[in-house]
GROMACS .gro file of C-alpha atoms in nm:
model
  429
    1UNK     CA    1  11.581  10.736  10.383
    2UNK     CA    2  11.386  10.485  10.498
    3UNK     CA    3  11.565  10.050  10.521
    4UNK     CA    4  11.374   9.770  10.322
    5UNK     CA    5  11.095   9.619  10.486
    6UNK     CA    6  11.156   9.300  10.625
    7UNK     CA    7  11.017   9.113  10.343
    8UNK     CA    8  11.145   8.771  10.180
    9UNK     CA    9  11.257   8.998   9.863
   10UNK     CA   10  11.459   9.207  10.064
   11UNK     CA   11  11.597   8.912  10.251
   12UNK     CA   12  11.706   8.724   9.906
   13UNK     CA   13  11.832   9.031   9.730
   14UNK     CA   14  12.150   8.888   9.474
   15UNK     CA   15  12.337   9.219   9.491
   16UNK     CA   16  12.189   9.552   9.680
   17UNK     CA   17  12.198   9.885   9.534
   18UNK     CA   18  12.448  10.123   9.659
   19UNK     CA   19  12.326  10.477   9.504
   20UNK     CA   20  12.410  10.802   9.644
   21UNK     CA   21  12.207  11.093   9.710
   22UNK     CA   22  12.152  11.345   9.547
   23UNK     CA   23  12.409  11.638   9.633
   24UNK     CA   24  12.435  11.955   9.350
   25UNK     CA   25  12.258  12.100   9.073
   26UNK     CA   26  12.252  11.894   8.729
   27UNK     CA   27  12.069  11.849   8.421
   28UNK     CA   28  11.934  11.577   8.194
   29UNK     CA   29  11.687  11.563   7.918
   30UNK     CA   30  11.443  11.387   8.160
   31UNK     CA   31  11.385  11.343   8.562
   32UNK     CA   32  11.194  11.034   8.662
   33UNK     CA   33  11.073  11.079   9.025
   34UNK     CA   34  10.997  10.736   9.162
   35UNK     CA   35  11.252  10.416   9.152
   36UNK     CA   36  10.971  10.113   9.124
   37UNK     CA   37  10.849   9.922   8.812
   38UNK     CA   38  10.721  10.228   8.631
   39UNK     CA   39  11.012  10.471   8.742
   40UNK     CA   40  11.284  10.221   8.655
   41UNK     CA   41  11.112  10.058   8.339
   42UNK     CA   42  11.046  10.436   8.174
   43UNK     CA   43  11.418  10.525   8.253
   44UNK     CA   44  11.541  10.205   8.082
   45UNK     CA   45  11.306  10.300   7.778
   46UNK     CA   46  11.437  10.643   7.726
   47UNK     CA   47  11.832  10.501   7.777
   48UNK     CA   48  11.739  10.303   7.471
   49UNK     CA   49  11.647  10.519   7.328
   50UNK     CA   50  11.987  10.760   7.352
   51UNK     CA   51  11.779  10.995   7.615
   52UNK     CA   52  11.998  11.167   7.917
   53UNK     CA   53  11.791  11.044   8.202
   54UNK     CA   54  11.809  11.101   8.601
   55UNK     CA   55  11.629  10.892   8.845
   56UNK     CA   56  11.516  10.986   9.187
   57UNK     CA   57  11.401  10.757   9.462
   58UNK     CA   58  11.332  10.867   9.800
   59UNK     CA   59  11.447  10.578   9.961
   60UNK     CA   60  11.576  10.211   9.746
   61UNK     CA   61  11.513  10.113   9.439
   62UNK     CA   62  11.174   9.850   9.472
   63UNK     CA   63  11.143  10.003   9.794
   64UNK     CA   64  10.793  10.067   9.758
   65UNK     CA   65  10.487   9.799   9.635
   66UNK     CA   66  10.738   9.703   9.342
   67UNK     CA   67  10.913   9.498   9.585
   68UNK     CA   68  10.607   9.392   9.822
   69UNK     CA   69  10.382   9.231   9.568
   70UNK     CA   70  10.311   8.875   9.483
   71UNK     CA   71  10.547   8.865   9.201
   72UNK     CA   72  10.271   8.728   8.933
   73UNK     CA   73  10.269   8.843   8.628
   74UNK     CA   74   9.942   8.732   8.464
   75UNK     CA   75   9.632   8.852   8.200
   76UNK     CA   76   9.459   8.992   8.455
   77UNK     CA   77   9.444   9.375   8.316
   78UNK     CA   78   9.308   9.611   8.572
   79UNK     CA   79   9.000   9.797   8.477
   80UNK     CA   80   8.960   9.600   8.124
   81UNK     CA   81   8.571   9.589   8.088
   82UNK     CA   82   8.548   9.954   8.197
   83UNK     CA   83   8.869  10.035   7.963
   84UNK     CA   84   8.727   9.843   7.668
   85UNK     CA   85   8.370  10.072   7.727
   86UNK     CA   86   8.571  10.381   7.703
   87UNK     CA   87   8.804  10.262   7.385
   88UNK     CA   88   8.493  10.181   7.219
   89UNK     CA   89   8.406  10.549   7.139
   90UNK     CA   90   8.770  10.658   7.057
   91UNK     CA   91   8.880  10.351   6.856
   92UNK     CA   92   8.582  10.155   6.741
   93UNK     CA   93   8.584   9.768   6.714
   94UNK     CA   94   8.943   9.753   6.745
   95UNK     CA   95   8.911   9.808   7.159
   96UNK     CA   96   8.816   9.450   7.204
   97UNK     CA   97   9.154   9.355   7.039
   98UNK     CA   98   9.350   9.621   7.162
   99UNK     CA   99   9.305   9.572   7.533
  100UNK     CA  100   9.308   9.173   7.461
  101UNK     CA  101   9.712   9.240   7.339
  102UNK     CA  102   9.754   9.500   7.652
  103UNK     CA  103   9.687   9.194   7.852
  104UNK     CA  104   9.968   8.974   7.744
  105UNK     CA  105  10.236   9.284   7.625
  106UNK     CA  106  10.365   9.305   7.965
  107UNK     CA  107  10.478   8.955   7.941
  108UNK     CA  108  10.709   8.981   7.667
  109UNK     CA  109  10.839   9.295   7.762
  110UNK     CA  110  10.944   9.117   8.077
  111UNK     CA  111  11.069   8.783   7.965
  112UNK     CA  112  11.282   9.027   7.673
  113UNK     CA  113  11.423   9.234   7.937
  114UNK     CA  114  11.560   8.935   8.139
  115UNK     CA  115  11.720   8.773   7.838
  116UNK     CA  116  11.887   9.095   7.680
  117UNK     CA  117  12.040   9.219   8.052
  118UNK     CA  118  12.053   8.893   8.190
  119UNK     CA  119  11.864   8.965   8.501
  120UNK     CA  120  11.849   8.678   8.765
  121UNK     CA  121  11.514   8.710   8.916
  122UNK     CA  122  11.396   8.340   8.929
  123UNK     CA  123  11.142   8.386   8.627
  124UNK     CA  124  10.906   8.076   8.623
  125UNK     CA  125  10.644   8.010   8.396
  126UNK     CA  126  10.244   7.848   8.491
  127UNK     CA  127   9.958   8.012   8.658
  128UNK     CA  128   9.609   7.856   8.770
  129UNK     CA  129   9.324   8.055   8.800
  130UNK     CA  130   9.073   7.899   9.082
  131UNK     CA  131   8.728   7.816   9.108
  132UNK     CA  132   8.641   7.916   9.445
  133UNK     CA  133   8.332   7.837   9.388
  134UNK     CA  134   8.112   7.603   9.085
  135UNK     CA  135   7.935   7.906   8.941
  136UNK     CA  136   8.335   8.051   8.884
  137UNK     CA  137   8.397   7.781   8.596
  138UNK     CA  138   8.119   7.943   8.376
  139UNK     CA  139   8.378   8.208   8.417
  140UNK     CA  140   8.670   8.019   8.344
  141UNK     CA  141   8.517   7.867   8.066
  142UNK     CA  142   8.425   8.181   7.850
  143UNK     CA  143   8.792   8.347   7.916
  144UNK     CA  144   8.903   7.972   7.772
  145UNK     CA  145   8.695   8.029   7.505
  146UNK     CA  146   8.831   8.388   7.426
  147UNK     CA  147   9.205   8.260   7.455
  148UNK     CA  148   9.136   8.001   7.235
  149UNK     CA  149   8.927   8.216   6.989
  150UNK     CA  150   9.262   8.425   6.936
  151UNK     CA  151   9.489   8.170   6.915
  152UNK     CA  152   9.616   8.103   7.261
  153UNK     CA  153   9.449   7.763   7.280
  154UNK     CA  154   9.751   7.597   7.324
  155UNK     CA  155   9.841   7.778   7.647
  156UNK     CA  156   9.540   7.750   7.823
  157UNK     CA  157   9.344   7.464   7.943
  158UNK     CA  158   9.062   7.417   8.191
  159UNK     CA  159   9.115   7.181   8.500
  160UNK     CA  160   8.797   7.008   8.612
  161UNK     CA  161   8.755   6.922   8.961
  162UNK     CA  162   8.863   6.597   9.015
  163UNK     CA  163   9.166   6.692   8.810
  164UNK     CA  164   9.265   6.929   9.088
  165UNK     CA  165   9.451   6.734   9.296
  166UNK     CA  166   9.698   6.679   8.995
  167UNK     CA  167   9.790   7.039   9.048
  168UNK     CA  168   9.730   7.140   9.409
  169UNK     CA  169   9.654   6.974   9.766
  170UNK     CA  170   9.347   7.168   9.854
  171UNK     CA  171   9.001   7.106   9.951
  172UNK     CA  172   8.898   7.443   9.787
  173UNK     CA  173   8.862   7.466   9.451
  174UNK     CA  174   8.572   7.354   9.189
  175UNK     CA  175   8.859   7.352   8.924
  176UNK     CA  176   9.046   7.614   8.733
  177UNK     CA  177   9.197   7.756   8.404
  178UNK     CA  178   9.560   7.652   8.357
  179UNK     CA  179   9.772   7.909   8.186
  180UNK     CA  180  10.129   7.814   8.036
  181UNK     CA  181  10.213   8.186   7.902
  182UNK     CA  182  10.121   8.378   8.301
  183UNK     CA  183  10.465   8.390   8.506
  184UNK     CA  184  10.608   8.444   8.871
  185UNK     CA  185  10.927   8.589   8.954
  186UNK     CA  186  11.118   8.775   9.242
  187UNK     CA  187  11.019   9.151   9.250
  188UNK     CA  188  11.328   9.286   9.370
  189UNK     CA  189  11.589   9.128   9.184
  190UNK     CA  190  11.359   9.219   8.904
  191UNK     CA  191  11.350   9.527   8.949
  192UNK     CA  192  11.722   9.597   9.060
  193UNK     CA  193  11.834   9.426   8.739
  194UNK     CA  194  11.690   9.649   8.549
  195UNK     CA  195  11.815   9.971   8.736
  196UNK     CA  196  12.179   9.798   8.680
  197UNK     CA  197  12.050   9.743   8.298
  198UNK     CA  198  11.956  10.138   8.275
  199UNK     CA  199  12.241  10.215   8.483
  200UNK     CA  200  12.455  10.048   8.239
  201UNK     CA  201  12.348  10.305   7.963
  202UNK     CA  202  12.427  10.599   8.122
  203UNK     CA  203  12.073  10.663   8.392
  204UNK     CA  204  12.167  10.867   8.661
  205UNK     CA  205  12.014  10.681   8.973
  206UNK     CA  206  12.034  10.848   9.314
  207UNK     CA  207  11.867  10.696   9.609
  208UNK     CA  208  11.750  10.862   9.975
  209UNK     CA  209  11.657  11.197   9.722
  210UNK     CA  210  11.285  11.275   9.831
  211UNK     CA  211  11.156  11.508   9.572
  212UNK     CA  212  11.005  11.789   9.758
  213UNK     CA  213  10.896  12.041   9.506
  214UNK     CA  214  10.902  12.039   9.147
  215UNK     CA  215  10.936  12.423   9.016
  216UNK     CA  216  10.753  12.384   8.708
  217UNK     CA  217  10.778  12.597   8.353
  218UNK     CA  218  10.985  12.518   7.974
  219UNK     CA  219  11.240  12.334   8.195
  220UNK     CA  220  11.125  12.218   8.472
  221UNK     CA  221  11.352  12.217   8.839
  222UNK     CA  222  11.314  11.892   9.085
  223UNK     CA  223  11.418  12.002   9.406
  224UNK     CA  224  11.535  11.740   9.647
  225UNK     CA  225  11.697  11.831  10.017
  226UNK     CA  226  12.055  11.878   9.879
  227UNK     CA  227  12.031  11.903   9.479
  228UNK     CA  228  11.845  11.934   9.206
  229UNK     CA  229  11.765  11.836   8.847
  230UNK     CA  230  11.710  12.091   8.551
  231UNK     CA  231  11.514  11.878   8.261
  232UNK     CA  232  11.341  11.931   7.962
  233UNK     CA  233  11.038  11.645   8.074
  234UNK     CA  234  10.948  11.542   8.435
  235UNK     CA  235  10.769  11.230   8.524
  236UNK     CA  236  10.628  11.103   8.850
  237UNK     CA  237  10.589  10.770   8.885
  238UNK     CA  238  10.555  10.732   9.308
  239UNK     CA  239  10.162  10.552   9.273
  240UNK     CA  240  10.050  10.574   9.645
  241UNK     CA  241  10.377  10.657   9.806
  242UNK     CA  242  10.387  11.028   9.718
  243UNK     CA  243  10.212  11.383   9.744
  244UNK     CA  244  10.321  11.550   9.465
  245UNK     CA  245  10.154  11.718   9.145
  246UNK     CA  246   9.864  11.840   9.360
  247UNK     CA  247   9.594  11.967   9.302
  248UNK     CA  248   9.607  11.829   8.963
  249UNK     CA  249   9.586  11.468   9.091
  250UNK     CA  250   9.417  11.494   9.470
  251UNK     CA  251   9.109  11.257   9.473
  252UNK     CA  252   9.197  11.036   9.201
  253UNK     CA  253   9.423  10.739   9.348
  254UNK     CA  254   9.370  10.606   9.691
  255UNK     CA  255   9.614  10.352   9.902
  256UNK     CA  256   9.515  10.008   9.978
  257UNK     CA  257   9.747   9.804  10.215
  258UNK     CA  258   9.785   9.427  10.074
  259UNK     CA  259   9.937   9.201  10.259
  260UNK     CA  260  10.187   8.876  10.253
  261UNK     CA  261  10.417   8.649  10.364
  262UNK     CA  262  10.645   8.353  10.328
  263UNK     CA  263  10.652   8.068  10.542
  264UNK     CA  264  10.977   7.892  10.646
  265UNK     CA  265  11.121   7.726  10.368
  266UNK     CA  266  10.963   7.328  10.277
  267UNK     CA  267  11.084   6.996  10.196
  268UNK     CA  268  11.126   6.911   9.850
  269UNK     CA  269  10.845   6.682   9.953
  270UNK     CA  270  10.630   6.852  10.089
  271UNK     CA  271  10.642   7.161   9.847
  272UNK     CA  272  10.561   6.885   9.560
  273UNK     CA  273  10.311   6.754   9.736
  274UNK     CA  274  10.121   7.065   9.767
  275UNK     CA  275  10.183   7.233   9.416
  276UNK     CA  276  10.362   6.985   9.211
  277UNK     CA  277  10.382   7.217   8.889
  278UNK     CA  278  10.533   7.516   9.099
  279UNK     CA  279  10.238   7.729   8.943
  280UNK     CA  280  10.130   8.092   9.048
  281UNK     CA  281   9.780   8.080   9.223
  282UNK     CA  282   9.481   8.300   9.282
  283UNK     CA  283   9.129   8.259   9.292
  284UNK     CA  284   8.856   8.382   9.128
  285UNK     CA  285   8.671   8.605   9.400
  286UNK     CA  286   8.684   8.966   9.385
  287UNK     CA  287   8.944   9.016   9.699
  288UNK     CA  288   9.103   8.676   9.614
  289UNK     CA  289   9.419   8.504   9.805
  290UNK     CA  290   9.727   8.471   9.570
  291UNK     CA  291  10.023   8.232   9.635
  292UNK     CA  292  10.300   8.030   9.443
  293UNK     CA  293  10.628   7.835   9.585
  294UNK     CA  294  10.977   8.081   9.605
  295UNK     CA  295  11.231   7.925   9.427
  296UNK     CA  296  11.380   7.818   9.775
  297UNK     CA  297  11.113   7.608   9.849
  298UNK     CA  298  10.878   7.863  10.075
  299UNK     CA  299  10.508   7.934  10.017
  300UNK     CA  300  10.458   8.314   9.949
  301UNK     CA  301  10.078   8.351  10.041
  302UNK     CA  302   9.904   8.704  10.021
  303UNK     CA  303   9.534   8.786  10.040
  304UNK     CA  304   9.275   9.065  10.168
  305UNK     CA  305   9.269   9.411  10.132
  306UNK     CA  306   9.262   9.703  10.389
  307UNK     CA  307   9.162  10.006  10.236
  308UNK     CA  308   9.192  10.237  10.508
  309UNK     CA  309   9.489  10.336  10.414
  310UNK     CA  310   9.708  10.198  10.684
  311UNK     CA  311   9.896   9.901  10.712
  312UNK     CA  312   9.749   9.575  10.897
  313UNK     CA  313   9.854   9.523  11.267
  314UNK     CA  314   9.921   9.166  11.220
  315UNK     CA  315   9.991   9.076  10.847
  316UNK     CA  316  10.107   8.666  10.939
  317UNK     CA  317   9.856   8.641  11.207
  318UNK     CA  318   9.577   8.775  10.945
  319UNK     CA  319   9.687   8.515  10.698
  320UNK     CA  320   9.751   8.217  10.854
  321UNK     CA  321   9.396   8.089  10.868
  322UNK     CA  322   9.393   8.142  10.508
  323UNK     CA  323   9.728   7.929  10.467
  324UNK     CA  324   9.567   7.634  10.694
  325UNK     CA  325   9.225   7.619  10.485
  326UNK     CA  326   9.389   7.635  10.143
  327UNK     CA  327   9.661   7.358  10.257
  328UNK     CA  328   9.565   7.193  10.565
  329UNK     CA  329   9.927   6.994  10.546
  330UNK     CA  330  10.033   7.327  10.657
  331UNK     CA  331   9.883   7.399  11.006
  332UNK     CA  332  10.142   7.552  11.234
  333UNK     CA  333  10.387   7.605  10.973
  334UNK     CA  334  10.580   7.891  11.077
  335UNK     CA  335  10.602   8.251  10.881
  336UNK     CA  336  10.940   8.346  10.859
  337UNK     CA  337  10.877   8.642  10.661
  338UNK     CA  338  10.537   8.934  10.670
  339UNK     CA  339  10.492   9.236  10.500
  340UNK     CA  340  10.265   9.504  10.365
  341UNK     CA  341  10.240   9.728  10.064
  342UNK     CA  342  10.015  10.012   9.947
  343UNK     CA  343   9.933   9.995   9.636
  344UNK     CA  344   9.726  10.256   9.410
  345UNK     CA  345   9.337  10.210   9.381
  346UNK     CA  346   9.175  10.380   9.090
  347UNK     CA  347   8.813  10.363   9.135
  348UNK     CA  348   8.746  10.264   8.822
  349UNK     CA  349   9.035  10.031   8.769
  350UNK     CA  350   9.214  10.220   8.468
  351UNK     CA  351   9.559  10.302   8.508
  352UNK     CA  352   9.608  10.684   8.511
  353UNK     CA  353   9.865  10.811   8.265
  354UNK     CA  354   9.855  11.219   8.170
  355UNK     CA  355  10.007  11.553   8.248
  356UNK     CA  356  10.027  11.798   8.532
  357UNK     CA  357  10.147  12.071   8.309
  358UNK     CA  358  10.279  12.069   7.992
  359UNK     CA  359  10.633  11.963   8.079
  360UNK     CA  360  10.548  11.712   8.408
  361UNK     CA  361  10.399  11.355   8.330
  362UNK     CA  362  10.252  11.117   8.559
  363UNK     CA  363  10.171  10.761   8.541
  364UNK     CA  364   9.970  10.574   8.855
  365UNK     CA  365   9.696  10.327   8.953
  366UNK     CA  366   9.731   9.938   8.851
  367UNK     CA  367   9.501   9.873   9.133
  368UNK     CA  368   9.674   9.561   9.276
  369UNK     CA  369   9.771   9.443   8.898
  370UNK     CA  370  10.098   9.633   8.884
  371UNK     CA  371  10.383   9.427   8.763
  372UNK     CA  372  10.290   9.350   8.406
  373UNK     CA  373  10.082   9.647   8.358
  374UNK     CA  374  10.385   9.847   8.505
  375UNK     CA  375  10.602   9.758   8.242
  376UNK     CA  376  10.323   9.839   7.923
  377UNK     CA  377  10.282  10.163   8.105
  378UNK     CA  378  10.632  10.222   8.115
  379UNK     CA  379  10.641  10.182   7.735
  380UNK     CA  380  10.391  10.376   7.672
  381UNK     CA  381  10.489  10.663   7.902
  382UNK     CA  382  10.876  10.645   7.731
  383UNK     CA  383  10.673  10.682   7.376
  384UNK     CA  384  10.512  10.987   7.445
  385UNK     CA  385  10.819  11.147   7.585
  386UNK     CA  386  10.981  11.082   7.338
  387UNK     CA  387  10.718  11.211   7.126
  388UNK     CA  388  10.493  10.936   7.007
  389UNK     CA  389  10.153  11.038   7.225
  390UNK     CA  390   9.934  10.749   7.049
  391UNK     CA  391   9.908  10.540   7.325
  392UNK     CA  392   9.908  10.814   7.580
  393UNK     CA  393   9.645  10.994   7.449
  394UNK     CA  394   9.429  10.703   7.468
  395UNK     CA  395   9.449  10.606   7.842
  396UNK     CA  396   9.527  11.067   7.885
  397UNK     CA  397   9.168  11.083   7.771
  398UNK     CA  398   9.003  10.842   8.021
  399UNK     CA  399   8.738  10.936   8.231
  400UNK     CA  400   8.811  10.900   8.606
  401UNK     CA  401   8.600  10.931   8.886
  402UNK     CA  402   8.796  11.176   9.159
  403UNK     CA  403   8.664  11.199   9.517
  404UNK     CA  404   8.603  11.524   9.657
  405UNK     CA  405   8.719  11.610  10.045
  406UNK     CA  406   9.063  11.429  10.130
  407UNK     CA  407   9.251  11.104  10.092
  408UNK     CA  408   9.091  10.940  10.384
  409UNK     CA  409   8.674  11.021  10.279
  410UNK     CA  410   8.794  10.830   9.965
  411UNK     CA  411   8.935  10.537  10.138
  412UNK     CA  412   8.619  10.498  10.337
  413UNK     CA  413   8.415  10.544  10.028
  414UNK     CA  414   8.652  10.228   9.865
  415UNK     CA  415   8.614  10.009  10.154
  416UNK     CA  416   8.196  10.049  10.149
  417UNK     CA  417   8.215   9.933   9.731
  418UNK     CA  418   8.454   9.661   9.821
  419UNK     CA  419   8.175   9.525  10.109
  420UNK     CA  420   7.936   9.582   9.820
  421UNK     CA  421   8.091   9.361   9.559
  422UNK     CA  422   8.211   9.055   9.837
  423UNK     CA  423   7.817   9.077   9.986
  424UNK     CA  424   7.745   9.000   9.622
  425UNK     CA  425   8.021   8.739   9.605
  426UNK     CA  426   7.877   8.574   9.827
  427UNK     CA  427   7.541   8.570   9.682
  428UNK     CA  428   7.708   8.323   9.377
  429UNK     CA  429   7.628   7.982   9.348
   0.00000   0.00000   0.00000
């Protein structure tokens, strides 16, 4: 088993999980392999729902990009346009609607869960969305115009230029679109409030149990170093931070290392000077820079993408210049905390849900969007086990594009259509 990273998450945990490993043969109606948003989320949905569940995670609960991320939780759906294009044909005119409530489901599923299990994960509300540049507010403007077309106008609101420095201390931005319903929070305790919460209706959660095999057939066998699990349904919910279900799944997710950090923590002065609303922030470029205050005052900044599948050598040094451009107060503040995470590329940007056999699910592949979209997935998934395949079916009968040769031919292959779509960024007025 693996130790935390030496993120600011990990550093501010309220009260660390403690679960054993693994150690005998047992049985439950379902085995979730994988104890992140998706893993965790699904195994809380099935307790609800009276199911006997047992969840493995190789090393901690949020160890993986569950508790690296930037903790926003925002409308920004992964894969939507191409999603919408595909729902067309299987649903009609009701896509358009469909994947406009997807956007804003994971929201409430959130803000529910913290109020029913009481979860203390410093849940703020306020986003802006940033005009890095003046042809950006045309797009601001028409997703203003959408929210207010379906009744959200009283959450959003678009922030002109000179309005800016109302709402942030930064040369950068042409304006922005203000959004009252988007969130931030703290991954982690997130995420280890709702193990406790599944926990707390009877989940089975063992930590350090690497799944190495899973021996499939009517009931399927998850093998782990010292135990196993008998169940009637298997999912894996790992994203980038497993091998398993091949060949069913080789060539269709790819791991992308995004990086962040926190600096030491601010005067109340100076952390009101530079975001005075305590909003969520990120841009509107297509590898954008995302940051918001910690509820102890830091600045958690995170930007870039590597998509060769390794971690970067330097993740502080890397974004510090960002840091000192967006808030030139800042220069030579020090990073107290720097970390990494790989999260799950799908080319196209759809999230993967479907079935390696008959009895094995999987569910993978927000593509940098994952803690909302975790959580609808995780309803979803916890449907169709429990035999509602509506929803499933929909996203089970996406087309994905799946790279031949290995994992690292498709990382190359990602990193050549990201320099593709920032040369044409660039381009933009």
């Amino acid at each position: 088993m693996q130790a935390r990273c030496g993120s600011y998450y990990n550093a501010t945990i309220k009260q660390e999980t403690d679960y054993p490993p693994l150690a005998g043969d047992i049985q439950a109606d379902v085995a979730i392999i994988g104890g992140g948003f998706t893993g965790v989320n699904t195994a809380l949905e099935l307790a609800e729902r009276g199911y006997s569940v047992v969840l493995l995670e190789a090393n901690k609960i949020a160890w993986g990009a569950t508790g690296r991320n930037g903790g926003q939780v925002t409308g920004s759906l992964s894969g939507d346009n191409a999603m919408t294009k595909q729902l067309r044909n299987r649903i009609g005119l009701e896509a358009e609607d469909y994947v406009w409530a997807l956007r804003w489901r994971g929201h409430d599923i959130i803000k529910n869960r913290v109020a029913k299990y009481n979860i203390d994960c410093d849940l703020r509300f306020g986003h802006l969305h940033t005009a890095f540049k003046p042809a950006h507010m045309d797009e601001l403007k028409s997703m203003l115009d959408e929210a207010e077309r379906r009744g959200m106008g009283d959450l959003v609101s678009l922030v002109q230029k000179d309005e800016m420095p109302q709402y942030l201390e930064s040369p950068l931005y042409h304006g922005g679109l203000l959004n009252k319903k988007n969130m931030h929070l703290h991954s982690v305790n997130l995420c280890i409030g709702e193990a406790r919460a599944a926990e707390s209706l009877g989940v089975r959660i063992f930590e350090g149990s690497q799944v190495l095999d899973i021996v499939d057939g009517p009931r399927p066998v998850v093998k782990t170093a010292f135990g196993s699990v008998t169940a009637d349904k298997v999912m894996i919910a790992g994203n980038a931070y497993h091998k398993l279900g091949r060949p069913r799944l080789k060539g269709m997710l790819f791991p992308a290392s995004l990086g962040n950090c926190a600096t030491v923590q601010l005067s109340d002065e100076v952390a009101r000077a530079i975001n005075p609303h305590n909003l969520a922030v990120y841009d509107c470029r297509f590898v954008l820079d995302y940051y918001r205050l910690t509820a102890d005052n830091r600045l958690m900044f995170g930007g870039g993408t590597n998509y060769s599948g390794r971690d970067p050598k330097n993740v502080a040094e890397e974004l510090r210049p960002a840091i000192e451009r967006t808030f030139p107060r800042l220069k030579g503040v020090e990073i107290e905390f720097a970390w990494a995470g790989m999260a799950g590329i799908v080319i196209n940007r759809i999230p993967q849900l479907g079935k390696v056999s008959e009895y094995v699910y999987y569910c993978q592949g927000y593509s940098g969007h994952g803690v909302a979209t975790s959580h609808i997935m995780s309803e979803i998934m916890a449907k169709a086990i429990d035999g509602d395949l509506r929803e499933f079916g929909l996203f089970a009968g996406m087309k994905h594009w799946r790279i031949p040769l290995n994992e690292w031919f498709g990382n190359q292959a990602l990193a050549v259509g990201m320099l593709y779509y920032q040369l044409r960024e660039s381009l933009r007025g």
